[in-house]
Short mmCIF file of C-alpha atoms in Angstrom, two decimals:
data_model
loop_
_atom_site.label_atom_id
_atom_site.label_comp_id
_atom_site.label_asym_id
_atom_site.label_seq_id
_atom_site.Cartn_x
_atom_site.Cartn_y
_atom_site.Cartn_z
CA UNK A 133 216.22 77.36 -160.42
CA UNK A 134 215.82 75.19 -163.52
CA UNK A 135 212.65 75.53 -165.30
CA UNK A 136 211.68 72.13 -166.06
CA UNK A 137 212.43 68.60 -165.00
CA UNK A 138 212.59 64.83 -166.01
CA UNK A 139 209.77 62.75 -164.48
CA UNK A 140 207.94 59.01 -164.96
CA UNK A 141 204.75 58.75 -165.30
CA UNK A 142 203.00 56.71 -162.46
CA UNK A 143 199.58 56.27 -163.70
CA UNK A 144 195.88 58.64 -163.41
CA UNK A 145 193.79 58.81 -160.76
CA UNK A 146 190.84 61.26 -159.89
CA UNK A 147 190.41 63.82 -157.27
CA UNK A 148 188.11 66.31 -156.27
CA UNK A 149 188.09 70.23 -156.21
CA UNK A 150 186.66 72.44 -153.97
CA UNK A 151 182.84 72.89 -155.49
CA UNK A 152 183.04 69.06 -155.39
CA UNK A 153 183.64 68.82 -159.07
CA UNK A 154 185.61 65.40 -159.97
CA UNK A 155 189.00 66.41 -161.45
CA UNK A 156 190.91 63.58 -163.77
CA UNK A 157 194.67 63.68 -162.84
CA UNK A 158 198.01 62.04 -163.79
CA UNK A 159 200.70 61.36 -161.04
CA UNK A 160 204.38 61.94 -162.22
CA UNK A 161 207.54 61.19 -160.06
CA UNK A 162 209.72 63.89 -160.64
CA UNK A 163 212.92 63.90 -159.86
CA UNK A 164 215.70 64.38 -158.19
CA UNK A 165 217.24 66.02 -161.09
CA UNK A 166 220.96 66.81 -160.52
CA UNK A 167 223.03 69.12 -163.01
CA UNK A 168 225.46 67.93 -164.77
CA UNK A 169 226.48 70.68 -167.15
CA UNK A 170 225.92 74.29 -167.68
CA UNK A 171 225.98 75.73 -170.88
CA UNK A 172 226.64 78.71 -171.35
CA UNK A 173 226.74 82.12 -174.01
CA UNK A 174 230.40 82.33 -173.90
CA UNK A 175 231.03 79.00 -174.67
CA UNK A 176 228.00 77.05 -176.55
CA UNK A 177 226.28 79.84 -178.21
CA UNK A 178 223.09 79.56 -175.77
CA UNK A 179 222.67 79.28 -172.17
CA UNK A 180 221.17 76.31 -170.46
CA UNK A 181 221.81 73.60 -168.05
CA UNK A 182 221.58 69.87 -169.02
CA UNK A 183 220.00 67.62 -166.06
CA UNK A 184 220.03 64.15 -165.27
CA UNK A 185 217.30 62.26 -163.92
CA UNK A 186 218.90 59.92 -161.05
CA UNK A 187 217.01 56.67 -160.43
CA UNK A 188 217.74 54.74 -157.04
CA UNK A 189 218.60 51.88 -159.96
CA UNK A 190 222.05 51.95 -160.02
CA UNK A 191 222.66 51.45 -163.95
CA UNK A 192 226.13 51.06 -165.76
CA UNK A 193 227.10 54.07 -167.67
CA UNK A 194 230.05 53.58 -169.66
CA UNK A 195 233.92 55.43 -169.30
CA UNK A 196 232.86 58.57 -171.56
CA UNK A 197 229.30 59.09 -169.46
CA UNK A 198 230.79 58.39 -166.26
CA UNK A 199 233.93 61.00 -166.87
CA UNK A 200 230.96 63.28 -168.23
CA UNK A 201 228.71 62.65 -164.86
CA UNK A 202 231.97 62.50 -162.66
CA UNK A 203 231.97 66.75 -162.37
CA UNK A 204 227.98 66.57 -161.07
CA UNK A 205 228.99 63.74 -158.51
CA UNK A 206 226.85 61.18 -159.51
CA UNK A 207 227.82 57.68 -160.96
CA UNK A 208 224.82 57.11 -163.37
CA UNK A 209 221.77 59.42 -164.96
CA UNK A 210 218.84 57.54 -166.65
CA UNK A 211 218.06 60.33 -169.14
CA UNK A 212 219.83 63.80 -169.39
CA UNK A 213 218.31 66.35 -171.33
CA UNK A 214 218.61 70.35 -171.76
CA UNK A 215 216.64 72.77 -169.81
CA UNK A 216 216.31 76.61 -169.69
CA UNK A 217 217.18 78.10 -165.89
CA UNK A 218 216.76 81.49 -164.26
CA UNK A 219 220.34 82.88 -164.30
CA UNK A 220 219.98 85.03 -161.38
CA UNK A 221 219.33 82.21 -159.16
CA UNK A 222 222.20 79.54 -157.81
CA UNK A 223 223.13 76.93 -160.43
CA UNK A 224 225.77 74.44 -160.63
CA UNK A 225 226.89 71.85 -161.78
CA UNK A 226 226.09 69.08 -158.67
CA UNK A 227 223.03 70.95 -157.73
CA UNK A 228 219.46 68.93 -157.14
CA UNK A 229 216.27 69.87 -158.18
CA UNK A 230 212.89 67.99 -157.08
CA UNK A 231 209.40 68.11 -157.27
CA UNK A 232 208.73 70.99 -154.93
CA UNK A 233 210.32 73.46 -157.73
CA UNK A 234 206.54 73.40 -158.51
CA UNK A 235 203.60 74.69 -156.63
CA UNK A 236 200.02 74.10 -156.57
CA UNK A 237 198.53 76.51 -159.22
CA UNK A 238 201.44 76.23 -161.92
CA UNK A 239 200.83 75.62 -165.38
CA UNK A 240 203.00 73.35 -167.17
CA UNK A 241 203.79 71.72 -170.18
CA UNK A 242 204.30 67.68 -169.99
CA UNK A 243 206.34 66.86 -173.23
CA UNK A 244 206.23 62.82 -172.97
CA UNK A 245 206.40 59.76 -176.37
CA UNK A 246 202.98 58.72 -177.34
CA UNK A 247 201.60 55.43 -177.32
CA UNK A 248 202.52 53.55 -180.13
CA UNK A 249 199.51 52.63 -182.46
CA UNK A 250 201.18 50.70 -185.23
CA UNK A 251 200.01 50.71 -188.87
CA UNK A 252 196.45 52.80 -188.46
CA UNK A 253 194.07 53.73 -191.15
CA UNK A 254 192.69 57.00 -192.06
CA UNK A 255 189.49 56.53 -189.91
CA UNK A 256 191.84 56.04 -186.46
CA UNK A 257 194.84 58.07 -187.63
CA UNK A 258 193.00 61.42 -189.21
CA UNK A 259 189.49 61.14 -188.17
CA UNK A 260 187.99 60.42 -191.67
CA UNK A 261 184.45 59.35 -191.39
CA UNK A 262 184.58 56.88 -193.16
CA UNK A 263 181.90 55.27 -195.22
CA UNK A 264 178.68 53.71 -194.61
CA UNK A 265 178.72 50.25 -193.11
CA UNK A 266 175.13 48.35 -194.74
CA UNK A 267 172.78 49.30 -197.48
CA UNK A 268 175.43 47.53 -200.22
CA UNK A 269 178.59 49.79 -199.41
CA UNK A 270 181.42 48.71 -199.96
CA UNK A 271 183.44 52.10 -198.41
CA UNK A 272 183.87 51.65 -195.36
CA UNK A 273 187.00 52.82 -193.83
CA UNK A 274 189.01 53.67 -197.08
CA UNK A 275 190.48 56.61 -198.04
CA UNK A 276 189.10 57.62 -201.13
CA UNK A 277 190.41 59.47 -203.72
CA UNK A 278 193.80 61.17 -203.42
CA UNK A 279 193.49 63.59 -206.45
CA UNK A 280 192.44 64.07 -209.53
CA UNK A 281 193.99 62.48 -213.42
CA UNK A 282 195.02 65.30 -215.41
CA UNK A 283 195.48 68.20 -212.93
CA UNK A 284 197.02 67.81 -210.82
CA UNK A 285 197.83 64.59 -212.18
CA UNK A 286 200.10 63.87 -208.95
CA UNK A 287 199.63 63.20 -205.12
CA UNK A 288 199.75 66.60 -203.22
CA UNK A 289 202.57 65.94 -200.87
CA UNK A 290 201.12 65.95 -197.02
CA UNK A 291 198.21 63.87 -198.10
CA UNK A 292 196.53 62.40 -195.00
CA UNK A 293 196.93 58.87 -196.31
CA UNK A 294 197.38 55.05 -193.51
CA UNK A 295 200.77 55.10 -191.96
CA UNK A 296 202.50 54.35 -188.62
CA UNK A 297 200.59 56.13 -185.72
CA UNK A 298 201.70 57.47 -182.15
CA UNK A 299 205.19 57.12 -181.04
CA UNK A 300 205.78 60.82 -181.21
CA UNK A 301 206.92 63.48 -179.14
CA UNK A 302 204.04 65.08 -178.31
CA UNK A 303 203.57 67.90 -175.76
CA UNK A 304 200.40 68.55 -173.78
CA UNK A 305 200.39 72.20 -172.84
CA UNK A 306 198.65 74.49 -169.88
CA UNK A 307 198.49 71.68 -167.72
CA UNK A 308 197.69 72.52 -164.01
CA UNK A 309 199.70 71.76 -160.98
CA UNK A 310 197.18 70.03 -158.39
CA UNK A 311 199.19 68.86 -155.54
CA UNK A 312 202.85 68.58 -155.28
CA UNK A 313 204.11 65.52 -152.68
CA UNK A 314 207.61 66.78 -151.79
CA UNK A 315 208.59 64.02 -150.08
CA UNK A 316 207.64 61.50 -152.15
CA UNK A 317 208.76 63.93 -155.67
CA UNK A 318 205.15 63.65 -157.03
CA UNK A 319 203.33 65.71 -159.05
CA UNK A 320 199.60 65.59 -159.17
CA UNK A 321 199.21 67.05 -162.55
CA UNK A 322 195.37 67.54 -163.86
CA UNK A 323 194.28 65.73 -167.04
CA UNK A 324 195.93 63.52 -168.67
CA UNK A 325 199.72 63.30 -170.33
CA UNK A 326 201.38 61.99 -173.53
CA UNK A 327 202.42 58.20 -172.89
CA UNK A 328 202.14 55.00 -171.62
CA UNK A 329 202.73 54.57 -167.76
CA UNK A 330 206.12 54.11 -166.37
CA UNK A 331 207.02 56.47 -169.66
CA UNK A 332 209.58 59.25 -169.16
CA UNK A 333 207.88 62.88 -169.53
CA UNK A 334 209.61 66.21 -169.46
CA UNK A 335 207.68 68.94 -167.23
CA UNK A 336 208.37 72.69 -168.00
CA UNK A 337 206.87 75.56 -166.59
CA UNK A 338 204.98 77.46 -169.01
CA UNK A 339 204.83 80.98 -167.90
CA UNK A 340 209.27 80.92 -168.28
CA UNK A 341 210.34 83.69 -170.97
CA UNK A 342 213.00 81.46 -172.34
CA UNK A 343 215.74 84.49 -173.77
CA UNK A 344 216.34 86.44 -170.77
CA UNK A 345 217.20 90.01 -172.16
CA UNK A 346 220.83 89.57 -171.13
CA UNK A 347 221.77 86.37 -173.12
CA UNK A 348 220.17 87.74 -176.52
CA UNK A 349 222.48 87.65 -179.12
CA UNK A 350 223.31 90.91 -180.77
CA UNK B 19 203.02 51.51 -150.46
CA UNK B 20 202.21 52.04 -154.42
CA UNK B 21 203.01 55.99 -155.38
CA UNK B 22 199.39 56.78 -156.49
CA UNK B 23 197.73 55.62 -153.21
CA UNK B 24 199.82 58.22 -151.23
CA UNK B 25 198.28 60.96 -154.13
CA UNK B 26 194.48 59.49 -153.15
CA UNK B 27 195.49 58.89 -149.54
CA UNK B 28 194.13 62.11 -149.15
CA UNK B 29 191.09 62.60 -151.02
CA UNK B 30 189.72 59.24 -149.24
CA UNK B 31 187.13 59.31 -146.04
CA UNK B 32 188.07 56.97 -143.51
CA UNK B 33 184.84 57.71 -141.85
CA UNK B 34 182.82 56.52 -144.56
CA UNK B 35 179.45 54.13 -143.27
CA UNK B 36 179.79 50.48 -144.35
CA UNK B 37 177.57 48.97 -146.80
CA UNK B 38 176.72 46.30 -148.94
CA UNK B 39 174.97 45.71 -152.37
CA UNK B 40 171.31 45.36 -151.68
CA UNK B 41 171.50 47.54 -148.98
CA UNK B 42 168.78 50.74 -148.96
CA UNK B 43 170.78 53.39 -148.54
CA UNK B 44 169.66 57.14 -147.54
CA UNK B 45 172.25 59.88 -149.55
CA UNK B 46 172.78 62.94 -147.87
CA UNK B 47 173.92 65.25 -151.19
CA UNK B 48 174.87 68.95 -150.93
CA UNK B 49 173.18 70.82 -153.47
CA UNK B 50 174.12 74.26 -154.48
CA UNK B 51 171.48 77.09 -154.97
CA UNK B 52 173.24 79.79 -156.64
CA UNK B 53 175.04 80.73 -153.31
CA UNK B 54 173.10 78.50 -150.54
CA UNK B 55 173.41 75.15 -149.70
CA UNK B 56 171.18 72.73 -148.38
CA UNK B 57 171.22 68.85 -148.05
CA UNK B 58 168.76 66.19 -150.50
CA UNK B 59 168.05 62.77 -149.15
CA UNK B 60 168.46 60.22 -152.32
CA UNK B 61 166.72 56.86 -150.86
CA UNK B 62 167.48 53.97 -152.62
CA UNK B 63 169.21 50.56 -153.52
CA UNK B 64 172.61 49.93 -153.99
CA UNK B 65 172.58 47.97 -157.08
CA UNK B 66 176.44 47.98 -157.95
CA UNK B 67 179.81 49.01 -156.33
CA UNK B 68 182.64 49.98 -158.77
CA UNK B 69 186.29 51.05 -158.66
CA UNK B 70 188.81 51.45 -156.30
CA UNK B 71 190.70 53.94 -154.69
CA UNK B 72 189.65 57.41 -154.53
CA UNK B 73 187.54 56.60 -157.98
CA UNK B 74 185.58 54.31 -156.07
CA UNK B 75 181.64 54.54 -156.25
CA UNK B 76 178.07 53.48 -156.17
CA UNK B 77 174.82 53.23 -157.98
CA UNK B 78 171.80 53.90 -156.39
CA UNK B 79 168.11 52.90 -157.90
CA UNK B 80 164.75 53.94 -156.46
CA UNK B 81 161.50 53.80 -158.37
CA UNK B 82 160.49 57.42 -158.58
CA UNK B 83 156.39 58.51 -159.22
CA UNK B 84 156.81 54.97 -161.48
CA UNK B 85 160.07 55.85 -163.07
CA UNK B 86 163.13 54.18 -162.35
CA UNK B 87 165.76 56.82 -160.87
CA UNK B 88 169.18 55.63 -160.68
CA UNK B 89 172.48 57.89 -159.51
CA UNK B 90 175.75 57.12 -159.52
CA UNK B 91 178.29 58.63 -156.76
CA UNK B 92 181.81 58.72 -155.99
CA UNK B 93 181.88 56.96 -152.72
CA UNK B 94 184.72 59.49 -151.04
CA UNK B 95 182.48 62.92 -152.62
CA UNK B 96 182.51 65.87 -150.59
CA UNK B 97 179.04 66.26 -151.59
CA UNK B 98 177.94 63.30 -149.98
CA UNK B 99 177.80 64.22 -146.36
CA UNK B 100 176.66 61.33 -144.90
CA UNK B 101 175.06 58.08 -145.70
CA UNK B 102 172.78 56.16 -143.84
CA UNK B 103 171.79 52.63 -144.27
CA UNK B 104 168.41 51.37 -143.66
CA UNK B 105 168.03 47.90 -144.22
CA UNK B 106 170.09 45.25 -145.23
CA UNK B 107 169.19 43.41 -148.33
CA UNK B 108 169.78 39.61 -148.84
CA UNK B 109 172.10 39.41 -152.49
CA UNK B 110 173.75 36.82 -154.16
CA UNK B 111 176.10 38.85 -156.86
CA UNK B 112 177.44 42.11 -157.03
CA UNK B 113 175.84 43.60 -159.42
CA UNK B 114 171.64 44.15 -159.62
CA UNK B 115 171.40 45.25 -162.90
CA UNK B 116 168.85 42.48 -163.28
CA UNK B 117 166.47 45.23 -161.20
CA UNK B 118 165.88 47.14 -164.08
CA UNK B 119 163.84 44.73 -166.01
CA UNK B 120 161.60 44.06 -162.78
CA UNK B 121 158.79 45.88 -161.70
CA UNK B 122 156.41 46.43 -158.71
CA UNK B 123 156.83 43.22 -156.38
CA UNK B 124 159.14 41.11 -157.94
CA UNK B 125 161.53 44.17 -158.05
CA UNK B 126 162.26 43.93 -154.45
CA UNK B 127 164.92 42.71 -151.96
CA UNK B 128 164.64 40.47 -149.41
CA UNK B 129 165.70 41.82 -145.88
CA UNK B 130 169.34 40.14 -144.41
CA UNK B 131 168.63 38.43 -141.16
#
């Protein structure tokens, strides 16, 4: 079993618990996964599997990706990244993983790109205050001072300072598993996710020990 | 069929009563009591209908000892077990907010024929 798959993110929605309680949640298609290469101690230093999300889109891949995909059986993968597994269990190269690797309860972690904010300030981008807006200010969203003249006489490096916002890897952790819709591969995932809809997300189970005592290196 | 309506498929009541904006409505809410539960009538006016889906829901006013009371439900709620309608009211937009500046007489509906 592979700990973690590739998913889009549909959109949120809301449901409701069992006290009644109003629960915000995110549904991700996830899935099918299919393996394309396992990586191993031995051979690559570490052990993991790299999957493929497969898209009913048939997209071109070109004569090194389709020689590469050729071994898993499939003609084209949207996005292949690396995941731990569970060695005991049965893992190959060709094998498919869906949605229903989850269950309701799980926590996972959604790893997804942020929305892209542009150019921000230091009011949006690191929650400055800011300044007062009337009585003759003239502060008002600025950063203020970024040191002092003779000591240090220099900007500390790491100063919160305007710059380009979101577009990041970002990884929203402890999420819970609401419902899981195995034949449709969605996952009903509470809260909300890193992203813009229709963005690819990675979903990993959180409570995975990632160096199984067997493949620790000396 | 769109991919989240087969997520709220679920959550929604078929069942639910049918009504209208204008419409006095009676709520029938669950309310908890450490561990009993018994059922609260809200009586009111729909004033406004919102969202879609299994986020749908509706405002209720009702003037209350003087004070204007308003709630606001999700339609498909498991604490709402049933709602009753009691009168039509005769509306021409969707949304009453213009209720809340009203008072006594001129703050009512007239009844659909």
């Amino acid at each position: 079993m592979v700990e973690g798959l590739i998913g889009k993110k549909i959109g949120m929605t809301q449901t409701f618990d069992d006290k009644g309680n109003v629960i915000p949640v995110t549904v991700i298609e996830a899935g099918p996964c299919t393996v394309i290469q396992m990586k191993t101690v031995e051979k690559d230093g570490y052990s993991a599997v790299q999957i493929g999300l497969v898209e009913e889109k048939k997209q071109r891949s070109n004569k090194p990706m389709a020689g590469h995909l050729k071994k898993a059986g499939i003609n084209a993968a949207k996005i292949i990244r690396e995941f731990y597994f569970d060695e005991r269990s049965d893992v190959k190269e060709g094998s498919q993983f869906f949605a229903d690797i989850f269950n309701e309860g799980d926590k996972v972690s959604v790893v997804g790109i942020s929305k892209g904010k542009g150019f921000a300030g230091v009011v949006k981008r690191w929650g400055f205050h800011g300044g007062e807006k009337t009585h003759g200010s003239m502060f008002h969203r600025r950063p203020g001072s970024t040191g002092a003249s003779a000591y240090p006489s220099h900007v500390f490096k790491g100063k919160k300072l305007p710059g380009h916002m979101g577009d990041d890897r970002v990884t929203a952790r402890n999420l819970k598993v609401i419902q899981v819709e195995k034949d449709k591969n969605l996952l009903v995932i509470s809260g909300a996710v890193p992203g813009a809809s229709g963005g690819y997300v990675l979903i990993k189970k959180v409570d995975f020990n990632p160096v199984p005592e067997k493949t620790k290196k000396e | 069929m769109n991919l989240i309506d087969i997520v709220e498929k679920k959550d929604i009541k078929e069942d639910q009563t049918p009504f209208n904006i204008g419409d006095t409505v009676k709520v029938h809410v669950v309310i908890r009591e450490g561990e009993k539960e018994r059922i609260q009538l809200f009586q009111g006016d729909v004033i406004a209908k919102k969202g879609t889906g299994s986020s749908a829901s509706f405002t209720v006013r009702k003037i209350s000892f003087g004070t204007g009371v308003e709630r606001v439900f999700p339609l498909h709620s498991k604490m709402i077990k049933k709602i009753d309608v009691v009168r039509h009211g005769k509306v021409r937009r969707a949304k009453l907010y213009y209720l809340r500046k009203l008072r006594g007489k001129a703050a009512r509906l007239k009844e659909a024929k």
